PDB file of C-alpha atoms in Angstrom:
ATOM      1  CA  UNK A   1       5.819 -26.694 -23.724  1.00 67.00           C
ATOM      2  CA  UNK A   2       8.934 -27.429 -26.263  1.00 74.00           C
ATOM      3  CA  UNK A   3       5.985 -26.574 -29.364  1.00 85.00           C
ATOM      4  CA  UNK A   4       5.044 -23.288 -27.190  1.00 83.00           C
ATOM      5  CA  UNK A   5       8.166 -22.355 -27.793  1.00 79.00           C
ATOM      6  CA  UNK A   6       9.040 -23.333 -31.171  1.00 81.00           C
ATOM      7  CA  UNK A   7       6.061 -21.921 -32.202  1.00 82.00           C
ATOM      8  CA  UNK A   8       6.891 -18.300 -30.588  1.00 86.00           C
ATOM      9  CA  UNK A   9      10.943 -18.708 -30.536  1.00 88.00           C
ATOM     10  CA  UNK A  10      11.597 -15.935 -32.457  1.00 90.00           C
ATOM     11  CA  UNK A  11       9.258 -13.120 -30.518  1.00 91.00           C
ATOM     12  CA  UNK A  12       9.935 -14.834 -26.707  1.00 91.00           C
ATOM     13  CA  UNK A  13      13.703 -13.831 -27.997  1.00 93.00           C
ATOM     14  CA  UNK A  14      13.080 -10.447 -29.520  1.00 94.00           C
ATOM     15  CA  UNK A  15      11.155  -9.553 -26.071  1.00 94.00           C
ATOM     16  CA  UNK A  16      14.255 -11.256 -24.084  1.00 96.00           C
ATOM     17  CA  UNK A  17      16.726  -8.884 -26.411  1.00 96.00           C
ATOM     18  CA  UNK A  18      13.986  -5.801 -25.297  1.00 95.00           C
ATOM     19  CA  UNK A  19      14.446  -7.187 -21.802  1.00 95.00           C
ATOM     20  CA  UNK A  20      18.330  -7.101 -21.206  1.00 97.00           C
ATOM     21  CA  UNK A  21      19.228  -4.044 -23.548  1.00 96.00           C
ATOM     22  CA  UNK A  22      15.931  -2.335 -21.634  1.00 92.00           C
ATOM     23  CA  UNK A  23      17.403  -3.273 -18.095  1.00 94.00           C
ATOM     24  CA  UNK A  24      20.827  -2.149 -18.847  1.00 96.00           C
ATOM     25  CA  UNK A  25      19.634   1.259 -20.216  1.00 93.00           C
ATOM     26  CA  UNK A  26      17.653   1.357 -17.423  1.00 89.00           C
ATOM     27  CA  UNK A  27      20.567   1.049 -14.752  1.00 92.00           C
ATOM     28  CA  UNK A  28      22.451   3.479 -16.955  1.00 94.00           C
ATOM     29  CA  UNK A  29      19.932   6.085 -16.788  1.00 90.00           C
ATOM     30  CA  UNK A  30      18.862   5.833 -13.430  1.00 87.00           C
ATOM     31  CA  UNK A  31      22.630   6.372 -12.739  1.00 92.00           C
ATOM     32  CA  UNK A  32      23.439   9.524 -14.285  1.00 92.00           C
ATOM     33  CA  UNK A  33      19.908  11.147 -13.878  1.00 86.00           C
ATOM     34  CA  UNK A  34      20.674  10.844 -10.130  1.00 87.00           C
ATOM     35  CA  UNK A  35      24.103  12.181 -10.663  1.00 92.00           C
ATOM     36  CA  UNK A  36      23.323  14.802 -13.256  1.00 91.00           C
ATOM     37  CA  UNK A  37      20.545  15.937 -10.580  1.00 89.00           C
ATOM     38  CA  UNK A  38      23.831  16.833  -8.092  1.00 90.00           C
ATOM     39  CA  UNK A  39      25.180  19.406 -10.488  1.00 91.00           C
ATOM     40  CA  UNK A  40      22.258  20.772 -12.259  1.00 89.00           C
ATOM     41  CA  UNK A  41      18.698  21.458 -10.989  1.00 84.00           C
ATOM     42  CA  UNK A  42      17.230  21.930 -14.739  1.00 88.00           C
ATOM     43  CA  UNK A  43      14.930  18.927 -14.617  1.00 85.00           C
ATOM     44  CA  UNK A  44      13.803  18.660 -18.203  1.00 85.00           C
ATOM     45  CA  UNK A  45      17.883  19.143 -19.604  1.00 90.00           C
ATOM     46  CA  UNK A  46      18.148  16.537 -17.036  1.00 88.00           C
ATOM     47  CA  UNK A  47      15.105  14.245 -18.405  1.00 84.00           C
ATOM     48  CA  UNK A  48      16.062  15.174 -22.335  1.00 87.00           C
ATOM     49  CA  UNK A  49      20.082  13.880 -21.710  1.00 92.00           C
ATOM     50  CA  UNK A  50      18.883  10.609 -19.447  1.00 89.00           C
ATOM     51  CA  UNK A  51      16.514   9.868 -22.414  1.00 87.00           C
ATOM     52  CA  UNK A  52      19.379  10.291 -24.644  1.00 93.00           C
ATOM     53  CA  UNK A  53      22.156   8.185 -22.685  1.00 94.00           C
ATOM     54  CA  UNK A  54      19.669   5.472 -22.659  1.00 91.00           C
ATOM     55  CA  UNK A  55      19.289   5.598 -26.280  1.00 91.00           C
ATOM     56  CA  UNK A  56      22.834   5.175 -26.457  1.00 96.00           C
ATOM     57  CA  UNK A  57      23.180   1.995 -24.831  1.00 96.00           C
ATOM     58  CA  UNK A  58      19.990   0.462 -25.497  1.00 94.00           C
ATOM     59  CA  UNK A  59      19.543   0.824 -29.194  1.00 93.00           C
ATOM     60  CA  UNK A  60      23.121  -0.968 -30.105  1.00 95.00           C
ATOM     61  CA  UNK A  61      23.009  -3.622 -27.444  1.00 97.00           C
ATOM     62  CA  UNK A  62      19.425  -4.578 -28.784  1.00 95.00           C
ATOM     63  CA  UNK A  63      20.607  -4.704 -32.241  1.00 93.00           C
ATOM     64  CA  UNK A  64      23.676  -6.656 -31.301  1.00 95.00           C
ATOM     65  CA  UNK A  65      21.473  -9.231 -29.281  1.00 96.00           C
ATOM     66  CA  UNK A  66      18.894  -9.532 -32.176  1.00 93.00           C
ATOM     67  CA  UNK A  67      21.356  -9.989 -34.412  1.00 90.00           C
ATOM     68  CA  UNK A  68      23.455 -12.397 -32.527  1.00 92.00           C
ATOM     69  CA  UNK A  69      20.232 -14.402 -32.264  1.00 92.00           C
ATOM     70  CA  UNK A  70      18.967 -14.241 -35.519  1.00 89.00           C
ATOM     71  CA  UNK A  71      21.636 -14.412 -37.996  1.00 87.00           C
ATOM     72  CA  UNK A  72      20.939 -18.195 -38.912  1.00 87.00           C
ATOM     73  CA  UNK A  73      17.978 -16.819 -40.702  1.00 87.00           C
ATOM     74  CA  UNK A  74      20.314 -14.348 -42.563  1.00 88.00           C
ATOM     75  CA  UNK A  75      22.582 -16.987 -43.834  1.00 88.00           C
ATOM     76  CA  UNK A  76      21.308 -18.846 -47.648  1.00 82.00           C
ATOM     77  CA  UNK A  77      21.489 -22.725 -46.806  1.00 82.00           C
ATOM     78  CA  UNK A  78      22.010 -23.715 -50.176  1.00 83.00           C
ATOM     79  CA  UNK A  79      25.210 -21.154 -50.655  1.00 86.00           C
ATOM     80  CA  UNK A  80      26.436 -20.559 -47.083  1.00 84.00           C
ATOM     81  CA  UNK A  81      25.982 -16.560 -47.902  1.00 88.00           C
ATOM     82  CA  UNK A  82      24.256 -13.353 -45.981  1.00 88.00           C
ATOM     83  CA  UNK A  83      21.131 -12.875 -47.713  1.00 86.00           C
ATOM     84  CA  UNK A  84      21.243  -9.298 -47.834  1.00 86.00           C
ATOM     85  CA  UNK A  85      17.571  -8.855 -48.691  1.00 89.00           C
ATOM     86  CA  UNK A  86      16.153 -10.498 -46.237  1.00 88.00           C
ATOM     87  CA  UNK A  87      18.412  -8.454 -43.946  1.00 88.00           C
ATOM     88  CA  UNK A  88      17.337  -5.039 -45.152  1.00 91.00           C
ATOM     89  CA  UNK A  89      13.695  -6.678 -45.428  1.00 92.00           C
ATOM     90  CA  UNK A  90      13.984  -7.163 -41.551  1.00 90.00           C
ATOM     91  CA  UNK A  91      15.624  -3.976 -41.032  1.00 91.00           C
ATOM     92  CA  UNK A  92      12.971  -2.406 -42.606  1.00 93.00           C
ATOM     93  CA  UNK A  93      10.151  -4.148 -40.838  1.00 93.00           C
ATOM     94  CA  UNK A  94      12.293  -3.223 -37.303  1.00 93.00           C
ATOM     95  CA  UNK A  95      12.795   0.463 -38.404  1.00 93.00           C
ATOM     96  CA  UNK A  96       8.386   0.701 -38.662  1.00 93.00           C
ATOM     97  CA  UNK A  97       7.731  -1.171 -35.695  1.00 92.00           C
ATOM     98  CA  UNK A  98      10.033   0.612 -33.465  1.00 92.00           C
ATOM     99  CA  UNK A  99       9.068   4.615 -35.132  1.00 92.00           C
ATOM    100  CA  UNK A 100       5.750   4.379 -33.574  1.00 91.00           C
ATOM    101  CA  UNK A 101       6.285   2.486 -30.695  1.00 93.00           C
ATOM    102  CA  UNK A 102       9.741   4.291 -29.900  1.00 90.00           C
ATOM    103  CA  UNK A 103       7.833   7.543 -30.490  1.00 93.00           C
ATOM    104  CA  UNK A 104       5.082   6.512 -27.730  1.00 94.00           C
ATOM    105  CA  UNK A 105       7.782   6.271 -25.178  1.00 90.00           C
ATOM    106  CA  UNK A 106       9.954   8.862 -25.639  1.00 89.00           C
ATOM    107  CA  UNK A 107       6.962  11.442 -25.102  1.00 93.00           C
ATOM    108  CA  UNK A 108       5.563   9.212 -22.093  1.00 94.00           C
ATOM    109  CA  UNK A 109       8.925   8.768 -20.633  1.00 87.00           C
ATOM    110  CA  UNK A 110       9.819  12.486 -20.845  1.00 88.00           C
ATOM    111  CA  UNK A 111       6.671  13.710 -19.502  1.00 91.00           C
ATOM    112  CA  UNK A 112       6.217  11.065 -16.422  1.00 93.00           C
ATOM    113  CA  UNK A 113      10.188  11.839 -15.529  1.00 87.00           C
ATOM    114  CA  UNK A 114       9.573  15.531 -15.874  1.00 88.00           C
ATOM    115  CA  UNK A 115       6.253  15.730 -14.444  1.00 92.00           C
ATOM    116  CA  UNK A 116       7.598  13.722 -11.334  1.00 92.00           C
ATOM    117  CA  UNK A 117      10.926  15.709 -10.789  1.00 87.00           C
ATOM    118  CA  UNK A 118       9.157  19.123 -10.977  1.00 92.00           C
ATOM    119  CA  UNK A 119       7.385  17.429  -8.004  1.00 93.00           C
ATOM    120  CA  UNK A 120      10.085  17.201  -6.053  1.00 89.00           C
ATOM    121  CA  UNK A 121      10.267  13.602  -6.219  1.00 90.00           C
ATOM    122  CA  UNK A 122      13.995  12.026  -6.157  1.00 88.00           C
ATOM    123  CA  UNK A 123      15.767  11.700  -9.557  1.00 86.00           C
ATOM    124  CA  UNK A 124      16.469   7.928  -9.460  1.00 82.00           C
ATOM    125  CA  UNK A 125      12.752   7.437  -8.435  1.00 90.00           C
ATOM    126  CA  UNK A 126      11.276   9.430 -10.700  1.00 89.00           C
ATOM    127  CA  UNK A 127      13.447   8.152 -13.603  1.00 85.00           C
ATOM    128  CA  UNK A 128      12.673   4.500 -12.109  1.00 88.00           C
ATOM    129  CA  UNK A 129       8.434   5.463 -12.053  1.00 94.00           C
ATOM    130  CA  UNK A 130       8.995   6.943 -15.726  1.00 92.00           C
ATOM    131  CA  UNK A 131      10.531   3.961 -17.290  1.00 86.00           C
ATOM    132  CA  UNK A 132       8.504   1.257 -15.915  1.00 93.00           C
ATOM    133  CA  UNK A 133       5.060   3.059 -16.844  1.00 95.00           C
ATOM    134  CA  UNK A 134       6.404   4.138 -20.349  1.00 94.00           C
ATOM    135  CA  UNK A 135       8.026   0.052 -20.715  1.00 92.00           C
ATOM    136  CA  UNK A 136       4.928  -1.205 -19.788  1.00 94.00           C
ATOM    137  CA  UNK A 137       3.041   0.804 -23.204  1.00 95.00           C
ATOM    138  CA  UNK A 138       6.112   0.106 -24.896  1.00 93.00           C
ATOM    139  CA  UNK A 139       5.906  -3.338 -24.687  1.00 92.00           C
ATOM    140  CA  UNK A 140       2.192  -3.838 -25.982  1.00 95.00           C
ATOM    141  CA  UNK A 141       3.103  -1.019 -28.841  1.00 95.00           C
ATOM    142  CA  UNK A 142       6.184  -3.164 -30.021  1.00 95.00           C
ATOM    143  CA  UNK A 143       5.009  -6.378 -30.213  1.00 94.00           C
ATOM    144  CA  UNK A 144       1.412  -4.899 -32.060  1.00 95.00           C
ATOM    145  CA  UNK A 145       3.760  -3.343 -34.287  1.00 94.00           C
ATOM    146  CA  UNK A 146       5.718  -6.653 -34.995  1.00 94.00           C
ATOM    147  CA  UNK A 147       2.747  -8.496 -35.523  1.00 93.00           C
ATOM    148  CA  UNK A 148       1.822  -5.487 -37.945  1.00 94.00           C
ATOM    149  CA  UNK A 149       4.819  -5.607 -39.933  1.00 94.00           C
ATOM    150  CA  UNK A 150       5.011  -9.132 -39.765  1.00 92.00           C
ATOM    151  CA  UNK A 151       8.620  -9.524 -38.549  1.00 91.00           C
ATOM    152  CA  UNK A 152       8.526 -13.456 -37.664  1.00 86.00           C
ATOM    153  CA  UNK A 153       7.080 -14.107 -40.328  1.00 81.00           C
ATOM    154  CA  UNK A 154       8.705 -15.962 -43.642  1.00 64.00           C
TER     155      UNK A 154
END
C-alpha cells in the first residue's frame, strides 16, 4: 500500500487539491444560486454568475493547495533556491491540462444548470445535479490531460 502511494503521491494529491477547492466552490455556488434565484428569475444570468463565483473560489484555493503541496519540488537541493523553470514548466503543463478540461465543464455545467432551472427544478438542486454530472467528466478530462502533458513527471 505505502509503494501505491509513493508511486501515485503526486496525482492522489492533485485530485485531493481538485477535491477540497471543488467542494468548497461547490457549497459556495449552491449558496448564492439559491439566493440569487430569490431576487431574480433570469435563470441563465443566474447560471453564468454561479459559474463565475465558483471560479472565484475554486481556481485560487486549488492553486494555493497545489502549491502548498508541491513546492519541495520547486526548491534546487543543491542551492536551497526556487527553480523558476521548473515552476513556469509546471505552470505551463497546468494551464493545457486545465483549457480543455475546464472548457468541457463550463459548457456542461451551464447547460445541465440551465436546462434544469428552465424546468422548474429548485436552484440549489439543479446547481447540485449540474456540478456533480459536469465533476464527474471533469475528473476523467483532467487527469487524461495530466497524463497528456505529463505533469508528474520529471
Amino acid at each position: 500500500m505505502i509503494s501505491f502511494y509513493q508511486k501515485y503521491r503526486d496525482t492522489i494529491l492533485f485530485n485531493k487539491n481538485l477535491l477540497v477547492s471543488g467542494i468548497i466552490s461547490f457549497l459556495v455556488g449552491a449558496l448564492f444560486t439559491q439566493i440569487y434565484a430569490q431576487y431574480d428569475e433570469n435563470h441563465i444570468v443566474n447560471s453564468l454568475i454561479t459559474l463565475v463565483i465558483g471560479y472565484a473560489v475554486y481556481i485560487p484555493l486549488f492553486a494555493f493547495l497545489f502549491y502548498r503541496d508541491n513546492k519541495a519540488k520547486y526548491i534546487d537541493p543543491l542551492t536551497g533556491k526556487k527553480n523558476s523553470n521548473k515552476i513556469k514548466n509546471d505552470i505551463k503543463k497546468l494551464f493545457t491540462a486545465f483549457s480543455i478540461s475546464e472548457a468541457i465543464f463550463i459548457v456542461s455545467k451551464t447547460y445541465i444548470h440551465y436546462f434544469l432551472l428552465v424546468s422548474s427544478v429548485e436552484p440549489y438542486q439543479a446547481y447540485s445535479l449540474a456540478e456533480f454530472i459536469s465533476w464527474i467528466i471533469y475528473f476523467i478530462s483532467i487527469n487524461v490531460g495530466t497524463k497528456a502533458v505529463k505533469l508528474f513527471e520529471n
